PDB file of C-alpha atoms in Angstrom:
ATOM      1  CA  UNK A  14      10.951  20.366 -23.388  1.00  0.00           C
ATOM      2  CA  UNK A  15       9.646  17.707 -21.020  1.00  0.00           C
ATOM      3  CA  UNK A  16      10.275  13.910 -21.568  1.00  0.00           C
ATOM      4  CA  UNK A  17       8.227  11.611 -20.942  1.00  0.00           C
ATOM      5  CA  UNK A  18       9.211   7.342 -20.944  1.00  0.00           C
ATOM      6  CA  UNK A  19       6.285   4.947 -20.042  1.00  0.00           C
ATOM      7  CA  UNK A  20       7.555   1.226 -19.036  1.00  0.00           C
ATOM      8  CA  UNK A  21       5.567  -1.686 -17.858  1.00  0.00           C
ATOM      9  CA  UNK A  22       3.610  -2.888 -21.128  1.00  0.00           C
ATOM     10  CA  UNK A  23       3.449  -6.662 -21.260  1.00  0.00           C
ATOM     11  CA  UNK A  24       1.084  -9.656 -21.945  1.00  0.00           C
ATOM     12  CA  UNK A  25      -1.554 -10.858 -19.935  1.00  0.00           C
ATOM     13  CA  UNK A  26      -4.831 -13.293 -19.629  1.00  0.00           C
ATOM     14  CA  UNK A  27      -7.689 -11.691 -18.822  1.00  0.00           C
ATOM     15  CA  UNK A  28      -8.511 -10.851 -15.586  1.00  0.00           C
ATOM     16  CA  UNK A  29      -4.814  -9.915 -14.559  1.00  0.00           C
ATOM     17  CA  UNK A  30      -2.489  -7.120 -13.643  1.00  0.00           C
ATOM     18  CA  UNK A  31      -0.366  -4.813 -14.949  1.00  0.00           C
ATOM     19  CA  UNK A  32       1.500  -1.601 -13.594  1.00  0.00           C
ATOM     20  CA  UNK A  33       2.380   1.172 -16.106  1.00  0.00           C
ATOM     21  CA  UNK A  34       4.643   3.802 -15.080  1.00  0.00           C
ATOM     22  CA  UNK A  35       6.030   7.029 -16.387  1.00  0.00           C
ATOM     23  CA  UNK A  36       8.947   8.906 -15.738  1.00  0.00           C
ATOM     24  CA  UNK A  37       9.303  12.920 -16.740  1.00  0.00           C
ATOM     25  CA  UNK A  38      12.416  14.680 -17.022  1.00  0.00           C
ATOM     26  CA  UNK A  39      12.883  17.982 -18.320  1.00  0.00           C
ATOM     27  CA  UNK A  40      13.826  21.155 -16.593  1.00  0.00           C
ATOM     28  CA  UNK A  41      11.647  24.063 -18.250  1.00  0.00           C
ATOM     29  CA  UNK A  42       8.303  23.297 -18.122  1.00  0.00           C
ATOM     30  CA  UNK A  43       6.225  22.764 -14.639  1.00  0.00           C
ATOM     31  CA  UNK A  44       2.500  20.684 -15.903  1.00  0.00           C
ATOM     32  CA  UNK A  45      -0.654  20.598 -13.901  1.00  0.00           C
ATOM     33  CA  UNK A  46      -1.630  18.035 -15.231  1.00  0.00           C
ATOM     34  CA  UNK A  47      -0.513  14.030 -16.090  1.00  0.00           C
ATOM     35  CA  UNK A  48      -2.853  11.422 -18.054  1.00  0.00           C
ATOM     36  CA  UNK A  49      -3.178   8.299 -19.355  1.00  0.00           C
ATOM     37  CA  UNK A  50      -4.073   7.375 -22.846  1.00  0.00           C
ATOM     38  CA  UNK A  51      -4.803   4.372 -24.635  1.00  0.00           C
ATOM     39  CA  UNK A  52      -4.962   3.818 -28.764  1.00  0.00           C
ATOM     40  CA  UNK A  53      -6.001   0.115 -29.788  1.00  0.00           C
ATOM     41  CA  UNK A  54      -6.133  -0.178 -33.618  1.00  0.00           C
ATOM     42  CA  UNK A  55      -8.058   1.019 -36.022  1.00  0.00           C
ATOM     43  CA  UNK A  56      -9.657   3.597 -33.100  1.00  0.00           C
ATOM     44  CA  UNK A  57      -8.928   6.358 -31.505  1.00  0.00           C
ATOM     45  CA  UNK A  58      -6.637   7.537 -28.766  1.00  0.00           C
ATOM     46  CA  UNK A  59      -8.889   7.856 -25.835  1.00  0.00           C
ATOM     47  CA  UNK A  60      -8.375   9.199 -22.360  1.00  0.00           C
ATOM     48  CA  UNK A  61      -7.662   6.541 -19.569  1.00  0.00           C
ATOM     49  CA  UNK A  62      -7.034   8.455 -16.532  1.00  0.00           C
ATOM     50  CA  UNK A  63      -5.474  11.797 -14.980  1.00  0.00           C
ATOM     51  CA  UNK A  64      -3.964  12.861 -11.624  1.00  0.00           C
ATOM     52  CA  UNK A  65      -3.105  16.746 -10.807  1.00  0.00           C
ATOM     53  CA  UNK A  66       0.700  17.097  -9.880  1.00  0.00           C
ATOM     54  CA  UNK A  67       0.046  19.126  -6.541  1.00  0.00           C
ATOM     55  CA  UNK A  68      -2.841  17.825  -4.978  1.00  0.00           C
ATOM     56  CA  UNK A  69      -3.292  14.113  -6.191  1.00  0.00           C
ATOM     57  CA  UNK A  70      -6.913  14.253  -7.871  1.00  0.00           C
ATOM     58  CA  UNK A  71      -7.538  11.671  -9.924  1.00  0.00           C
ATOM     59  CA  UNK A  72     -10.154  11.181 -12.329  1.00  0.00           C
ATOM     60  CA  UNK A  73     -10.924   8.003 -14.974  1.00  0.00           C
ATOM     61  CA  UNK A  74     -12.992   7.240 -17.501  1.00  0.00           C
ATOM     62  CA  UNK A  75     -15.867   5.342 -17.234  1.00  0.00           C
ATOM     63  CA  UNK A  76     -14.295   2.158 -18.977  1.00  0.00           C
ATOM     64  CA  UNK A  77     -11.669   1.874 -16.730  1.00  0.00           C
ATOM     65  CA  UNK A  78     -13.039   3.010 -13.055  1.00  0.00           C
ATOM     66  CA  UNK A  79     -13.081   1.180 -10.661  1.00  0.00           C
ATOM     67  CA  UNK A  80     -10.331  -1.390 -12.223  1.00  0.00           C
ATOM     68  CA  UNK A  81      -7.305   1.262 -12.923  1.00  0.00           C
ATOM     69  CA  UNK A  82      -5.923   3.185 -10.680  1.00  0.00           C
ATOM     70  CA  UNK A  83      -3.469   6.463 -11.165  1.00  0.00           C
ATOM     71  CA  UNK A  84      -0.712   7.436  -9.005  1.00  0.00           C
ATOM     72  CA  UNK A  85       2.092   9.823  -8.953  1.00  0.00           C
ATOM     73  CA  UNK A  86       4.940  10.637  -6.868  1.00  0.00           C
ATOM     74  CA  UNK A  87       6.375  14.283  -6.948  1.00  0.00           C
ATOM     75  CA  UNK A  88       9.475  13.235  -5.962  1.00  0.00           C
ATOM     76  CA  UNK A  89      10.384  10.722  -8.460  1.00  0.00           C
ATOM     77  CA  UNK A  90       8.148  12.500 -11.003  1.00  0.00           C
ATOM     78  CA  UNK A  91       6.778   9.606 -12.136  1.00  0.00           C
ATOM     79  CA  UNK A  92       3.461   8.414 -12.765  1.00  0.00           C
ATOM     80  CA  UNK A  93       1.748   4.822 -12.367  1.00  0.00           C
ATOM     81  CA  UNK A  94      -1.039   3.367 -13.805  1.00  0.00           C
ATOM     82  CA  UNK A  95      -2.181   0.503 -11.768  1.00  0.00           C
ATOM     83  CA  UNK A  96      -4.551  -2.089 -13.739  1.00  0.00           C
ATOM     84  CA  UNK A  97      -6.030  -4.787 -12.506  1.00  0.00           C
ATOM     85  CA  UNK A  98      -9.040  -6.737 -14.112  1.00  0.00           C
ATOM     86  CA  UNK A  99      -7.943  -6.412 -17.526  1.00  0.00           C
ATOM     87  CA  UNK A 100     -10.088  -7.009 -20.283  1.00  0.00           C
ATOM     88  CA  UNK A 101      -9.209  -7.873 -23.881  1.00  0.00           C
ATOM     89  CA  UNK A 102     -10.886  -4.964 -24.777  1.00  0.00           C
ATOM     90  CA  UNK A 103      -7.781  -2.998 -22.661  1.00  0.00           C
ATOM     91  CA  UNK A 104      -5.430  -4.299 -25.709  1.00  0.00           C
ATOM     92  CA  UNK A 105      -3.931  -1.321 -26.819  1.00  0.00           C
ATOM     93  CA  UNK A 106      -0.805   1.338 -26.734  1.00  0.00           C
ATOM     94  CA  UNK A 107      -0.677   3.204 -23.613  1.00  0.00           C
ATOM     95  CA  UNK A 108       0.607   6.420 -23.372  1.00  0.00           C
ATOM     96  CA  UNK A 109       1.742   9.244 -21.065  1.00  0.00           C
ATOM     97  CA  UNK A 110       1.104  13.100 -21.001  1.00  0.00           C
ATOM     98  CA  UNK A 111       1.482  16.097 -19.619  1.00  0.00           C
ATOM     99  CA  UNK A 112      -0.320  19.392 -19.468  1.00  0.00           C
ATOM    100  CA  UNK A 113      -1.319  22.410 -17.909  1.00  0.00           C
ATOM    101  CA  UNK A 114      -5.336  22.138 -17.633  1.00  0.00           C
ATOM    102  CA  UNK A 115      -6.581  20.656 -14.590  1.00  0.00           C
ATOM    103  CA  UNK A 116      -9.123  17.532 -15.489  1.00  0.00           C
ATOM    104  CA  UNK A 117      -7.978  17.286 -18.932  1.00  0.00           C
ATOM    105  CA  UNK A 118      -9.462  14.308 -20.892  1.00  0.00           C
ATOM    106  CA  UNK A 119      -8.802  15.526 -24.671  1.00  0.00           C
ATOM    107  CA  UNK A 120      -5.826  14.697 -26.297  1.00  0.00           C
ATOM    108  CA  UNK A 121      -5.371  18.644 -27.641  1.00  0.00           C
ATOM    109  CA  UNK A 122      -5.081  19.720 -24.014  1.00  0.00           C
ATOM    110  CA  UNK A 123      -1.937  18.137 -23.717  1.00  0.00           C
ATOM    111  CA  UNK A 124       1.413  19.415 -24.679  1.00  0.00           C
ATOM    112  CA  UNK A 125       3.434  16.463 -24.012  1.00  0.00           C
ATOM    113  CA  UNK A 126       3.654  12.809 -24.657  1.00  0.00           C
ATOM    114  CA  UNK A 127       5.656   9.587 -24.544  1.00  0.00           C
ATOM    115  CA  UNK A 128       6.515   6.961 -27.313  1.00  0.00           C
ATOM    116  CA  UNK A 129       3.881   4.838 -25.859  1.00  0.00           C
ATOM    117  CA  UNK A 130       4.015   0.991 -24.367  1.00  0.00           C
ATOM    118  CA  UNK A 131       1.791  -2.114 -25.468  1.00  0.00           C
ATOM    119  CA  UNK A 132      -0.397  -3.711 -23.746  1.00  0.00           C
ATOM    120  CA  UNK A 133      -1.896  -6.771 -24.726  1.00  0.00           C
ATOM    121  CA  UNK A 134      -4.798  -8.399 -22.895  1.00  0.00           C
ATOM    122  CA  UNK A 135      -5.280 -12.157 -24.222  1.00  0.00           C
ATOM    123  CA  UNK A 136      -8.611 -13.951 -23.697  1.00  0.00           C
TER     124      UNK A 136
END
């Protein structure tokens, strides 16, 4: 199994920061792949942003570029979401996952995920 523990989750006014981060533990499974998903209520969970273990490519959706920011350090084995320019619309659960498909933005292509950390984004 692989563990996954997201920290960071707070509340904010619009227009400021917040860094998420995620640590993985776990010993017998090796994932391509980490992401970033966000459910606010009454929707769906949607994809945030990814990052490939071994080479560091990133990729975000549309809603979030050029505001977010993914990270992730092999070493630690953690991963960071860095937002900045939040919106109210960000208001939601965050969570972490991992999986094995390179550029993975549906939730069914990963195999692992945290409990999740709020994030509220006041107006």
């Amino acid at each position: 199994q692989v563990q996954l523990v997201e920290s960071g989750g707070g509340l904010v006014q619009a227009g400021g920061s917040l860094r998420l981060s995620c640590a993985r533990s776990g010993r017998t499974f090796s994932s391509s792949t980490m992401g970033w998903f966000r459910q606010a209520p009454g929707k769906e969970r949607e994809f945030v942003a990814g990052v490939s273990w071994s080479g560091g490519i990133t990729y975000y959706a549309d809603s979030v570029k050029g505001r977010f920011t993914i990270s992730r350090d092999n070493a630690k084995k953690t991963v960071d979401l860095q937002m900045n320019g939040l919106k109210p619309e960000d208001t939601a659960i965050y969570y972490c996952a991992a999986g094995l498909r390179l550029g993975a933005r549906l939730t069914h292509e990963y195999d692992y995920w945290g409990q999740g950390t709020q994030v509220t984004v006041s107006s």
